Amino acid sequence: MPRAVLFDVFGTLVDWRGSVIAGLSAFGASRGIVADWPEIADSWRRAYRPSMDRVRRGAVPWTLLDDLHRDALMEITRRHGIGPLDDDDCEQLVRLWHRLAAWPDVATGLRRLKDVAVIGPLSNGHLALQVALARRNGFPWDVTFGSDMFRHYKPDAEVYLGACDFLGLAPDDVMLAAAHNDDLAAAASFGLRTAFISRPAEFGAATGDRARASGAWDIVVDSVGALAEALGG
Amino acid sequence: MPRAVLFDVFGTLVDWRGSVIAGLSAFGASRGIVADWPEIADSWRRAYRPSMDRVRRGAVPWTLLDDLHRDALMEITRRHGIGPLDDDDCEQLVRLWHRLAAWPDVATGLRRLKDVAVIGPLSNGHLALQVALARRNGFPWDVTFGSDMFRHYKPDAEVYLGACDFLGLAPDDVMLAAAHNDDLAAAASFGLRTAFISRPAEFGAATGDRARASGAWDIVVDSVGALAEALGG
């Protein structure tokens, strides 16, 4: 039994794609802008990894996810012939990532899991964003980690091992739960336990094999409730 | 209205003295050790500020509160003719500070306050200790700060302003609630709002004037529930 279970958030706990498409579409409707909002949402998400990788390899200094999101949005909307967005509109859209809706199983599952383990987020979102998502969705966290506490993005070791260190726990007392095989592979390489939570709708119809566990993870489930049950909660 | 209310913890939310005396007395009974446990508890607490001040002025490197507690306990028990304690006993006693009981108004008051503001601890305890106290007492934190996130102890500016920065809030959007005038004076000097919560039993019969507000704090109350009410929760 792990003593703490930490969760990837975007995709694993919250439906970033559905929420961002809904938010962009509502913005477009309010402004009379016609655009391919699902494609813009997907492009925005595709910019996520490369923008963090620039931080990870030191090409740019530590930058909060809100600021990476803002830069990417300006570039993508320009490419789609929208804008330039003014500062208020841009801020409003960047803030969509603070109000993402959870998958329906999450809040109930976390409450069960909390009975048997310390629970918290371990996301590339910063602390303020995690606080907003937790309040929006009723995540009953025992501890709140944000990437700005480590000034590193996953899959850097500093994030996984830094969280264990703050908790005063050895890596094998800590489990990472994520919908992403690469995140779990990094966690496992640093000695953490692993739980894969399949999210077949994360990328819409294009999710495909990404919703399938590709490693020898300790637990493979399709909901937080099923993870709680597997851990005796 | 502040957007976040952060709480001092030892004395403000939890009855460290009652809990530590009870824990030390139970330990003594189980070992057949007769000693003045209330005096030992008070001595232990008196060592708190000087030991943190050595860290604050750089006389010793960053040290977690558990380790400061351990050193002080060894010295105090030696002075009282107890011990030397073996490592397991020492660890068990240091861990008493992870299991302190809250004043009776706290959990209910925090749940009310959470409806109107982001809530979290801002204590000299480290994150693992805050997690343990929250789980023990049902504190429904939105965000968990620990001194090890700042590697500074209050009243250093880095703690108060560091918390505002993580929250993405200006200092005057953040309120510190504490039972200690000096903590509030520091918070006010850095631009935070202030709430004094009177705890007339914190130091037992010796509490005296320490339970009285001595500054022009924004709010003066005698419970977390009263603070929630003052803030519209």
Tab-separated table of C-alpha atoms in Angstrom:
chain	number	residue	atom	x	y	z
A	1	MET	CA	0.000	0.000	0.000
A	2	PRO	CA	1.354	3.445	-0.905
A	3	ARG	CA	1.072	6.012	1.867
A	4	ALA	CA	0.416	8.808	-0.653
A	5	VAL	CA	-1.216	8.826	-4.086
A	6	LEU	CA	-0.402	11.831	-6.283
A	7	PHE	CA	-2.342	12.607	-9.439
A	8	ASP	CA	-1.537	13.980	-12.804
A	9	VAL	CA	-4.356	16.451	-13.433
A	10	PHE	CA	-4.841	17.519	-17.099
A	11	GLY	CA	-6.549	14.590	-18.794
A	12	THR	CA	-6.290	12.303	-15.770
A	13	LEU	CA	-8.705	14.188	-13.505
A	14	VAL	CA	-10.098	16.962	-15.686
A	15	ASP	CA	-11.458	16.976	-19.231
A	16	TRP	CA	-9.251	19.790	-20.521
A	17	ARG	CA	-10.376	19.276	-24.137
A	18	GLY	CA	-14.127	19.405	-23.566
A	19	SER	CA	-13.781	22.346	-21.189
A	20	VAL	CA	-11.444	24.358	-23.403
A	21	ILE	CA	-13.550	23.774	-26.529
A	22	ALA	CA	-16.676	24.856	-24.626
A	23	GLY	CA	-14.924	27.943	-23.274
A	24	LEU	CA	-13.457	28.938	-26.645
A	25	SER	CA	-16.786	28.385	-28.393
A	26	ALA	CA	-18.632	30.532	-25.852
A	27	PHE	CA	-16.003	33.236	-26.273
A	28	GLY	CA	-16.351	33.051	-30.074
A	29	ALA	CA	-20.144	33.250	-29.865
A	30	SER	CA	-19.971	36.281	-27.568
A	31	ARG	CA	-17.586	38.034	-29.986
A	32	GLY	CA	-19.180	36.852	-33.228
A	33	ILE	CA	-15.984	35.027	-34.206
A	34	VAL	CA	-16.416	31.891	-36.325
A	35	ALA	CA	-13.501	29.461	-36.067
A	36	ASP	CA	-12.605	25.785	-35.766
A	37	TRP	CA	-12.530	25.865	-31.949
A	38	PRO	CA	-11.851	22.112	-31.482
A	39	GLU	CA	-8.810	22.446	-33.757
A	40	ILE	CA	-7.664	25.549	-31.863
A	41	ALA	CA	-8.036	23.678	-28.544
A	42	ASP	CA	-6.022	20.742	-29.894
A	43	SER	CA	-3.331	23.065	-31.272
A	44	TRP	CA	-3.162	24.819	-27.924
A	45	ARG	CA	-2.595	21.503	-26.184
A	46	ARG	CA	-0.017	20.408	-28.767
A	47	ALA	CA	2.016	23.517	-27.884
A	48	TYR	CA	2.131	22.403	-24.227
A	49	ARG	CA	4.957	19.869	-24.336
A	50	PRO	CA	7.325	21.835	-26.625
A	51	SER	CA	6.822	25.014	-24.569
A	52	MET	CA	7.639	23.188	-21.318
A	53	ASP	CA	10.579	21.469	-22.963
A	54	ARG	CA	12.098	24.885	-23.713
A	55	VAL	CA	11.943	25.590	-19.971
A	56	ARG	CA	13.225	22.105	-19.117
A	57	ARG	CA	16.347	22.408	-21.243
A	58	GLY	CA	17.050	25.952	-20.051
A	59	ALA	CA	16.367	27.725	-23.367
A	60	VAL	CA	14.072	30.053	-21.396
A	61	PRO	CA	14.010	30.707	-17.631
A	62	TRP	CA	11.356	29.275	-15.320
A	63	THR	CA	7.934	30.286	-16.693
A	64	LEU	CA	4.479	29.583	-15.246
A	65	LEU	CA	2.069	27.514	-17.309
A	66	ASP	CA	-0.303	30.523	-17.589
A	67	ASP	CA	2.442	32.424	-19.397
A	68	LEU	CA	3.279	29.492	-21.678
A	69	HIS	CA	-0.441	29.186	-22.437
A	70	ARG	CA	-0.687	32.909	-23.217
A	71	ASP	CA	2.224	32.864	-25.665
A	72	ALA	CA	0.889	29.777	-27.426
A	73	LEU	CA	-2.625	31.211	-27.684
A	74	MET	CA	-1.383	34.425	-29.298
A	75	GLU	CA	0.510	32.418	-31.908
A	76	ILE	CA	-2.353	29.978	-32.624
A	77	THR	CA	-5.074	32.618	-32.904
A	78	ARG	CA	-2.841	34.653	-35.213
A	79	ARG	CA	-2.363	31.558	-37.390
A	80	HIS	CA	-6.134	31.075	-37.486
A	81	GLY	CA	-6.670	34.690	-38.544
A	82	ILE	CA	-8.213	35.668	-35.197
A	83	GLY	CA	-7.127	38.689	-33.299
A	84	PRO	CA	-4.767	39.959	-32.173
A	85	LEU	CA	-6.652	39.366	-28.903
A	86	ASP	CA	-6.569	42.213	-26.436
A	87	ASP	CA	-5.075	41.592	-22.994
A	88	ASP	CA	-8.410	41.064	-21.246
A	89	ASP	CA	-9.636	38.519	-23.789
A	90	CYS	CA	-6.326	36.722	-23.666
A	91	GLU	CA	-6.410	36.595	-19.869
A	92	GLN	CA	-9.986	35.326	-19.931
A	93	LEU	CA	-9.033	32.487	-22.273
A	94	VAL	CA	-5.838	31.571	-20.393
A	95	ARG	CA	-8.025	31.333	-17.298
A	96	LEU	CA	-10.123	28.610	-18.964
A	97	TRP	CA	-7.383	26.252	-17.737
A	98	HIS	CA	-8.223	27.240	-14.148
A	99	ARG	CA	-11.865	26.211	-14.585
A	100	LEU	CA	-11.618	22.826	-16.286
A	101	ALA	CA	-14.351	20.353	-15.338
A	102	ALA	CA	-13.459	17.022	-13.754
A	103	TRP	CA	-14.432	13.645	-15.173
A	104	PRO	CA	-17.550	12.513	-13.291
A	105	ASP	CA	-15.843	9.825	-11.190
A	106	VAL	CA	-13.148	12.021	-9.689
A	107	ALA	CA	-14.492	13.892	-6.633
A	108	THR	CA	-16.257	10.808	-5.221
A	109	GLY	CA	-13.274	8.575	-5.913
A	110	LEU	CA	-10.855	10.976	-4.249
A	111	ARG	CA	-13.006	11.114	-1.121
A	112	ARG	CA	-12.820	7.316	-0.863
A	113	LEU	CA	-9.103	7.238	-1.513
A	114	LYS	CA	-8.448	9.921	1.116
A	115	ASP	CA	-9.543	7.409	3.776
A	116	VAL	CA	-6.545	5.204	3.042
A	117	ALA	CA	-3.796	7.491	1.700
A	118	VAL	CA	-2.583	11.060	1.537
A	119	ILE	CA	-3.802	12.507	-1.775
A	120	GLY	CA	-2.607	15.460	-3.816
A	121	PRO	CA	-2.056	16.764	-7.357
A	122	LEU	CA	1.323	16.413	-9.079
A	123	SER	CA	0.785	18.383	-12.237
A	124	ASN	CA	2.614	20.752	-14.514
A	125	GLY	CA	0.087	23.381	-13.484
A	126	HIS	CA	1.217	25.865	-10.864
A	127	LEU	CA	-0.182	26.099	-7.372
A	128	ALA	CA	-2.726	28.868	-8.053
A	129	LEU	CA	-4.126	26.856	-10.953
A	130	GLN	CA	-4.364	23.704	-8.795
A	131	VAL	CA	-6.187	25.660	-6.089
A	132	ALA	CA	-8.698	26.938	-8.646
A	133	LEU	CA	-9.316	23.470	-10.113
A	134	ALA	CA	-9.725	21.931	-6.660
A	135	ARG	CA	-12.258	24.559	-5.585
A	136	ARG	CA	-14.126	24.322	-8.903
A	137	ASN	CA	-14.417	20.529	-8.697
A	138	GLY	CA	-14.372	19.723	-4.972
A	139	PHE	CA	-11.064	17.852	-4.958
A	140	PRO	CA	-10.452	17.122	-1.241
A	141	TRP	CA	-6.645	17.330	-1.364
A	142	ASP	CA	-4.514	16.657	1.697
A	143	VAL	CA	-1.572	18.405	0.086
A	144	THR	CA	-1.341	20.729	-2.918
A	145	PHE	CA	1.759	20.559	-5.091
A	146	GLY	CA	2.345	22.933	-7.989
A	147	SER	CA	5.127	22.980	-10.564
A	148	ASP	CA	6.216	26.390	-9.243
A	149	MET	CA	7.180	24.734	-5.942
A	150	PHE	CA	9.839	22.802	-7.837
A	151	ARG	CA	10.459	25.283	-10.655
A	152	HIS	CA	10.639	22.228	-12.880
A	153	TYR	CA	8.216	20.522	-15.213
A	154	LYS	CA	7.561	16.797	-15.443
A	155	PRO	CA	9.210	14.566	-16.424
A	156	ASP	CA	12.125	16.207	-14.553
A	157	ALA	CA	13.221	14.191	-11.512
A	158	GLU	CA	12.922	17.269	-9.292
A	159	VAL	CA	9.124	17.131	-9.491
A	160	TYR	CA	8.616	13.460	-8.548
A	161	LEU	CA	11.404	13.272	-5.970
A	162	GLY	CA	10.705	16.769	-4.660
A	163	ALA	CA	7.141	15.759	-3.817
A	164	CYS	CA	8.349	12.628	-1.975
A	165	ASP	CA	10.827	14.762	-0.057
A	166	PHE	CA	8.182	17.309	1.009
A	167	LEU	CA	5.998	14.429	2.202
A	168	GLY	CA	8.882	12.872	4.141
A	169	LEU	CA	8.247	9.606	2.277
A	170	ALA	CA	10.473	7.258	0.313
A	171	PRO	CA	9.567	7.057	-3.401
A	172	ASP	CA	8.188	3.538	-3.026
A	173	ASP	CA	5.690	4.815	-0.453
A	174	VAL	CA	4.304	7.179	-3.097
A	175	MET	CA	2.159	6.297	-6.125
A	176	LEU	CA	1.637	8.428	-9.209
A	177	ALA	CA	-1.737	8.010	-10.894
A	178	ALA	CA	-1.910	9.259	-14.484
A	179	ALA	CA	-3.623	8.703	-17.805
A	180	HIS	CA	-0.272	9.037	-19.593
A	181	ASN	CA	2.241	6.239	-20.039
A	182	ASP	CA	5.214	8.613	-20.341
A	183	ASP	CA	4.457	10.303	-17.019
A	184	LEU	CA	4.232	6.894	-15.316
A	185	ALA	CA	7.442	5.717	-16.986
A	186	ALA	CA	9.283	8.710	-15.509
A	187	ALA	CA	7.733	8.162	-12.069
A	188	ALA	CA	8.673	4.468	-12.142
A	189	SER	CA	12.233	5.320	-13.157
A	190	PHE	CA	12.548	7.387	-9.966
A	191	GLY	CA	11.163	4.580	-7.790
A	192	LEU	CA	7.536	5.644	-7.367
A	193	ARG	CA	4.655	3.213	-7.729
A	194	THR	CA	2.310	3.645	-10.653
A	195	ALA	CA	-1.396	3.546	-11.473
A	196	PHE	CA	-2.702	4.015	-15.008
A	197	ILE	CA	-6.175	5.544	-15.265
A	198	SER	CA	-7.541	5.069	-18.763
A	199	ARG	CA	-9.253	8.163	-20.212
A	200	PRO	CA	-10.508	7.156	-23.669
A	201	ALA	CA	-12.137	10.567	-24.292
A	202	GLU	CA	-9.148	12.747	-23.381
A	203	PHE	CA	-8.220	13.625	-26.967
A	204	GLY	CA	-11.704	13.065	-28.391
A	205	ALA	CA	-12.014	10.591	-31.257
A	206	ALA	CA	-8.249	10.797	-31.774
A	207	THR	CA	-7.383	9.317	-28.353
A	208	GLY	CA	-6.836	5.785	-29.693
A	209	ASP	CA	-4.022	3.816	-28.094
A	210	ARG	CA	-3.133	6.619	-25.721
A	211	ALA	CA	-5.930	5.316	-23.479
A	212	ARG	CA	-4.197	1.936	-23.253
A	213	ALA	CA	-1.587	1.055	-20.602
A	214	SER	CA	1.703	0.336	-22.364
A	215	GLY	CA	3.865	-0.428	-19.324
A	216	ALA	CA	3.906	-2.861	-16.413
A	217	TRP	CA	2.116	-0.435	-14.081
A	218	ASP	CA	1.208	-1.567	-10.578
A	219	ILE	CA	-2.471	-0.841	-11.139
A	220	VAL	CA	-4.516	-0.281	-14.307
A	221	VAL	CA	-8.052	1.092	-13.873
A	222	ASP	CA	-10.583	3.312	-15.621
A	223	SER	CA	-11.662	5.581	-12.773
A	224	VAL	CA	-10.465	7.097	-9.504
A	225	GLY	CA	-13.124	5.057	-7.721
A	226	ALA	CA	-11.678	1.839	-9.121
A	227	LEU	CA	-8.220	2.975	-7.940
A	228	ALA	CA	-9.599	3.637	-4.442
A	229	GLU	CA	-11.153	0.168	-4.451
A	230	ALA	CA	-7.901	-1.460	-5.592
A	231	LEU	CA	-6.141	0.260	-2.682
A	232	GLY	CA	-8.756	-0.783	-0.113
A	233	GLY	CA	-10.585	2.567	0.117
B	1	MET	CA	-12.981	41.030	1.451
B	2	PRO	CA	-9.709	39.106	1.267
B	3	ARG	CA	-9.597	36.464	-1.462
B	4	ALA	CA	-7.485	34.147	0.706
B	5	VAL	CA	-7.250	33.684	4.468
B	6	LEU	CA	-4.098	31.968	5.728
B	7	PHE	CA	-3.767	30.670	9.267
B	8	ASP	CA	-1.052	30.442	11.802
B	9	VAL	CA	-1.447	26.923	13.189
B	10	PHE	CA	0.297	26.256	16.563
B	11	GLY	CA	-1.891	27.916	19.177
B	12	THR	CA	-4.204	29.548	16.638
B	13	LEU	CA	-5.826	26.361	15.324
B	14	VAL	CA	-4.399	23.581	17.502
B	15	ASP	CA	-3.915	23.269	21.250
B	16	TRP	CA	-0.231	22.372	21.171
B	17	ARG	CA	0.154	22.644	24.946
B	18	GLY	CA	-2.715	20.369	25.945
B	19	SER	CA	-1.801	17.835	23.270
B	20	VAL	CA	1.927	17.784	24.050
B	21	ILE	CA	1.349	17.511	27.813
B	22	ALA	CA	-1.079	14.614	27.220
B	23	GLY	CA	1.361	12.884	24.892
B	24	LEU	CA	4.359	13.340	27.179
B	25	SER	CA	2.357	12.159	30.199
B	26	ALA	CA	1.187	9.032	28.365
B	27	PHE	CA	4.770	8.356	27.324
B	28	GLY	CA	5.967	8.806	30.925
B	29	ALA	CA	3.263	6.489	32.268
B	30	SER	CA	4.138	3.812	29.699
B	31	ARG	CA	7.835	4.026	30.687
B	32	GLY	CA	7.347	4.514	34.418
B	33	ILE	CA	9.023	7.942	34.249
B	34	VAL	CA	7.846	10.538	36.768
B	35	ALA	CA	8.484	14.129	35.648
B	36	ASP	CA	6.927	17.592	35.488
B	37	TRP	CA	5.466	17.094	31.998
B	38	PRO	CA	3.675	20.469	31.801
B	39	GLU	CA	6.979	22.201	32.577
B	40	ILE	CA	8.766	20.052	29.994
B	41	ALA	CA	6.107	20.931	27.399
B	42	ASP	CA	6.465	24.639	28.191
B	43	SER	CA	10.271	24.440	28.020
B	44	TRP	CA	9.997	22.649	24.700
B	45	ARG	CA	7.843	25.442	23.326
B	46	ARG	CA	10.153	28.129	24.763
B	47	ALA	CA	13.000	26.603	22.725
B	48	TYR	CA	10.964	27.098	19.521
B	49	ARG	CA	11.626	30.766	18.788
B	50	PRO	CA	15.393	30.782	19.627
B	51	SER	CA	15.951	27.634	17.556
B	52	MET	CA	14.204	29.148	14.533
B	53	ASP	CA	16.035	32.417	15.048
B	54	ARG	CA	19.355	30.576	14.660
B	55	VAL	CA	18.099	29.413	11.244
B	56	ARG	CA	16.735	32.876	10.413
B	57	ARG	CA	20.036	34.662	11.029
B	58	GLY	CA	22.021	31.981	9.200
B	59	ALA	CA	23.871	30.579	12.229
B	60	VAL	CA	22.702	27.138	11.078
B	61	PRO	CA	21.492	26.085	7.614
B	62	TRP	CA	17.821	25.481	6.803
B	63	THR	CA	16.491	22.907	9.294
B	64	LEU	CA	13.005	21.360	9.486
B	65	LEU	CA	10.950	21.962	12.615
B	66	ASP	CA	11.040	18.216	13.433
B	67	ASP	CA	14.807	18.441	13.695
B	68	LEU	CA	14.715	21.608	15.791
B	69	HIS	CA	12.173	19.879	18.048
B	70	ARG	CA	14.381	16.795	18.356
B	71	ASP	CA	17.462	18.769	19.396
B	72	ALA	CA	15.511	20.794	21.941
B	73	LEU	CA	13.864	17.689	23.406
B	74	MET	CA	17.227	15.960	23.945
B	75	GLU	CA	18.531	18.987	25.791
B	76	ILE	CA	15.403	19.502	27.924
B	77	THR	CA	15.008	15.861	28.943
B	78	ARG	CA	18.710	15.734	29.860
B	79	ARG	CA	18.239	18.830	32.035
B	80	HIS	CA	15.277	17.118	33.731
B	81	GLY	CA	17.333	14.009	34.421
B	82	ILE	CA	15.394	11.901	31.907
B	83	GLY	CA	17.090	9.753	29.331
B	84	PRO	CA	19.043	9.897	27.173
B	85	LEU	CA	16.018	8.915	25.074
B	86	ASP	CA	16.662	6.307	22.428
B	87	ASP	CA	15.987	7.208	18.794
B	88	ASP	CA	12.569	5.534	18.645
B	89	ASP	CA	11.311	7.275	21.776
B	90	CYS	CA	12.638	10.580	20.565
B	91	GLU	CA	10.954	10.141	17.193
B	92	GLN	CA	7.687	9.187	18.870
B	93	LEU	CA	7.742	12.353	20.954
B	94	VAL	CA	8.765	14.634	18.079
B	95	ARG	CA	5.789	13.202	16.204
B	96	LEU	CA	3.437	14.465	18.916
B	97	TRP	CA	3.598	17.783	17.031
B	98	HIS	CA	2.075	16.019	13.984
B	99	ARG	CA	-0.951	14.880	16.004
B	100	LEU	CA	-1.976	18.024	17.887
B	101	ALA	CA	-5.714	18.385	18.473
B	102	ALA	CA	-7.574	21.411	17.122
B	103	TRP	CA	-9.593	23.820	19.250
B	104	PRO	CA	-13.235	22.745	18.968
B	105	ASP	CA	-14.368	25.620	16.712
B	106	VAL	CA	-11.794	25.140	13.978
B	107	ALA	CA	-12.971	22.460	11.521
B	108	THR	CA	-16.538	23.802	11.371
B	109	GLY	CA	-15.355	27.396	11.070
B	110	LEU	CA	-12.945	26.568	8.268
B	111	ARG	CA	-15.696	24.825	6.307
B	112	ARG	CA	-17.785	28.004	6.488
B	113	LEU	CA	-14.878	30.246	5.583
B	114	LYS	CA	-13.981	28.069	2.590
B	115	ASP	CA	-17.265	29.157	0.968
B	116	VAL	CA	-16.041	32.738	0.692
B	117	ALA	CA	-12.225	32.577	0.479
B	118	VAL	CA	-9.283	30.349	-0.347
B	119	ILE	CA	-7.999	28.919	2.953
B	120	GLY	CA	-4.657	27.448	3.922
B	121	PRO	CA	-2.102	27.156	6.727
B	122	LEU	CA	0.858	29.553	6.944
B	123	SER	CA	2.851	28.066	9.762
B	124	ASN	CA	6.428	27.448	10.761
B	125	GLY	CA	5.653	23.749	10.507
B	126	HIS	CA	6.787	21.999	7.359
B	127	LEU	CA	4.488	20.558	4.735
B	128	ALA	CA	4.476	16.950	6.021
B	129	LEU	CA	3.523	18.205	9.480
B	130	GLN	CA	0.708	20.366	8.045
B	131	VAL	CA	-0.620	17.395	6.086
B	132	ALA	CA	-0.678	15.282	9.243
B	133	LEU	CA	-2.461	17.972	11.285
B	134	ALA	CA	-5.026	18.536	8.531
B	135	ARG	CA	-5.822	14.832	8.265
B	136	ARG	CA	-5.952	14.423	12.053
B	137	ASN	CA	-8.357	17.340	12.469
B	138	GLY	CA	-10.297	17.523	9.205
B	139	PHE	CA	-8.972	20.905	8.089
B	140	PRO	CA	-10.446	21.347	4.568
B	141	TRP	CA	-7.534	23.345	3.102
B	142	ASP	CA	-7.614	24.671	-0.438
B	143	VAL	CA	-3.856	25.093	-0.410
B	144	THR	CA	-1.162	23.725	1.890
B	145	PHE	CA	1.858	25.875	2.618
B	146	GLY	CA	4.796	24.629	4.686
B	147	SER	CA	7.877	26.502	5.867
B	148	ASP	CA	10.041	24.146	3.783
B	149	MET	CA	8.451	25.608	0.624
B	150	PHE	CA	10.063	28.922	1.509
B	151	ARG	CA	13.058	27.617	3.475
B	152	HIS	CA	12.373	30.502	5.814
B	153	TYR	CA	10.625	30.861	9.140
B	154	LYS	CA	8.164	33.566	10.100
B	155	PRO	CA	8.529	36.455	10.618
B	156	ASP	CA	10.777	36.488	7.515
B	157	ALA	CA	9.195	38.343	4.588
B	158	GLU	CA	9.794	35.360	2.302
B	159	VAL	CA	7.050	33.377	4.041
B	160	TYR	CA	4.250	35.976	3.886
B	161	LEU	CA	5.107	37.346	0.444
B	162	GLY	CA	6.028	33.921	-0.911
B	163	ALA	CA	2.548	32.644	-0.087
B	164	CYS	CA	0.914	35.634	-1.835
B	165	ASP	CA	3.109	35.023	-4.850
B	166	PHE	CA	2.189	31.319	-5.081
B	167	LEU	CA	-1.488	32.299	-4.891
B	168	GLY	CA	-1.056	34.913	-7.609
B	169	LEU	CA	-2.582	37.487	-5.240
B	170	ALA	CA	-1.486	40.921	-4.068
B	171	PRO	CA	-0.730	41.066	-0.310
B	172	ASP	CA	-3.845	43.136	0.386
B	173	ASP	CA	-5.985	40.350	-1.093
B	174	VAL	CA	-4.596	37.988	1.547
B	175	MET	CA	-5.401	37.918	5.270
B	176	LEU	CA	-3.330	36.282	7.991
B	177	ALA	CA	-5.320	34.956	10.941
B	178	ALA	CA	-3.272	34.308	14.078
B	179	ALA	CA	-3.459	34.247	17.868
B	180	HIS	CA	-0.133	36.083	18.073
B	181	ASN	CA	0.306	39.833	17.814
B	182	ASP	CA	3.912	39.603	16.574
B	183	ASP	CA	2.936	37.345	13.649
B	184	LEU	CA	0.188	39.796	12.653
B	185	ALA	CA	2.535	42.767	13.003
B	186	ALA	CA	4.924	41.152	10.538
B	187	ALA	CA	2.093	40.284	8.118
B	188	ALA	CA	0.737	43.852	8.296
B	189	SER	CA	4.207	45.277	7.650
B	190	PHE	CA	4.289	43.324	4.369
B	191	GLY	CA	0.826	44.578	3.337
B	192	LEU	CA	-1.371	41.607	4.293
B	193	ARG	CA	-4.666	42.051	6.113
B	194	THR	CA	-4.917	40.758	9.654
B	195	ALA	CA	-7.305	38.879	11.922
B	196	PHE	CA	-6.548	38.234	15.581
B	197	ILE	CA	-8.109	35.078	17.038
B	198	SER	CA	-7.924	35.157	20.812
B	199	ARG	CA	-6.859	31.856	22.405
B	200	PRO	CA	-6.920	32.421	26.171
B	201	ALA	CA	-5.927	28.812	26.944
B	202	GLU	CA	-2.925	28.578	24.632
B	203	PHE	CA	-0.302	28.837	27.368
B	204	GLY	CA	-2.550	27.530	30.148
B	205	ALA	CA	-2.985	29.766	33.190
B	206	ALA	CA	0.071	31.778	32.092
B	207	THR	CA	-1.535	33.024	28.843
B	208	GLY	CA	-2.551	36.390	30.298
B	209	ASP	CA	-2.270	39.382	27.977
B	210	ARG	CA	-1.034	37.260	25.101
B	211	ALA	CA	-4.705	36.478	24.375
B	212	ARG	CA	-5.427	40.187	23.913
B	213	ALA	CA	-5.120	42.021	20.583
B	214	SER	CA	-2.428	44.680	20.925
B	215	GLY	CA	-2.524	46.110	17.395
B	216	ALA	CA	-5.039	47.732	15.067
B	217	TRP	CA	-5.927	44.446	13.379
B	218	ASP	CA	-8.653	44.402	10.730
B	219	ILE	CA	-10.674	41.826	12.641
B	220	VAL	CA	-10.548	40.637	16.264
B	221	VAL	CA	-12.504	37.480	17.143
B	222	ASP	CA	-12.388	34.489	19.460
B	223	SER	CA	-13.066	31.652	17.013
B	224	VAL	CA	-12.690	30.652	13.362
B	225	GLY	CA	-16.480	30.584	13.103
B	226	ALA	CA	-16.655	34.227	14.203
B	227	LEU	CA	-14.016	35.079	11.598
B	228	ALA	CA	-16.054	33.298	8.908
B	229	GLU	CA	-19.119	35.266	10.000
B	230	ALA	CA	-17.216	38.556	9.917
B	231	LEU	CA	-16.181	37.757	6.344
B	232	GLY	CA	-19.682	36.783	5.232
B	233	GLY	CA	-19.196	33.000	5.350
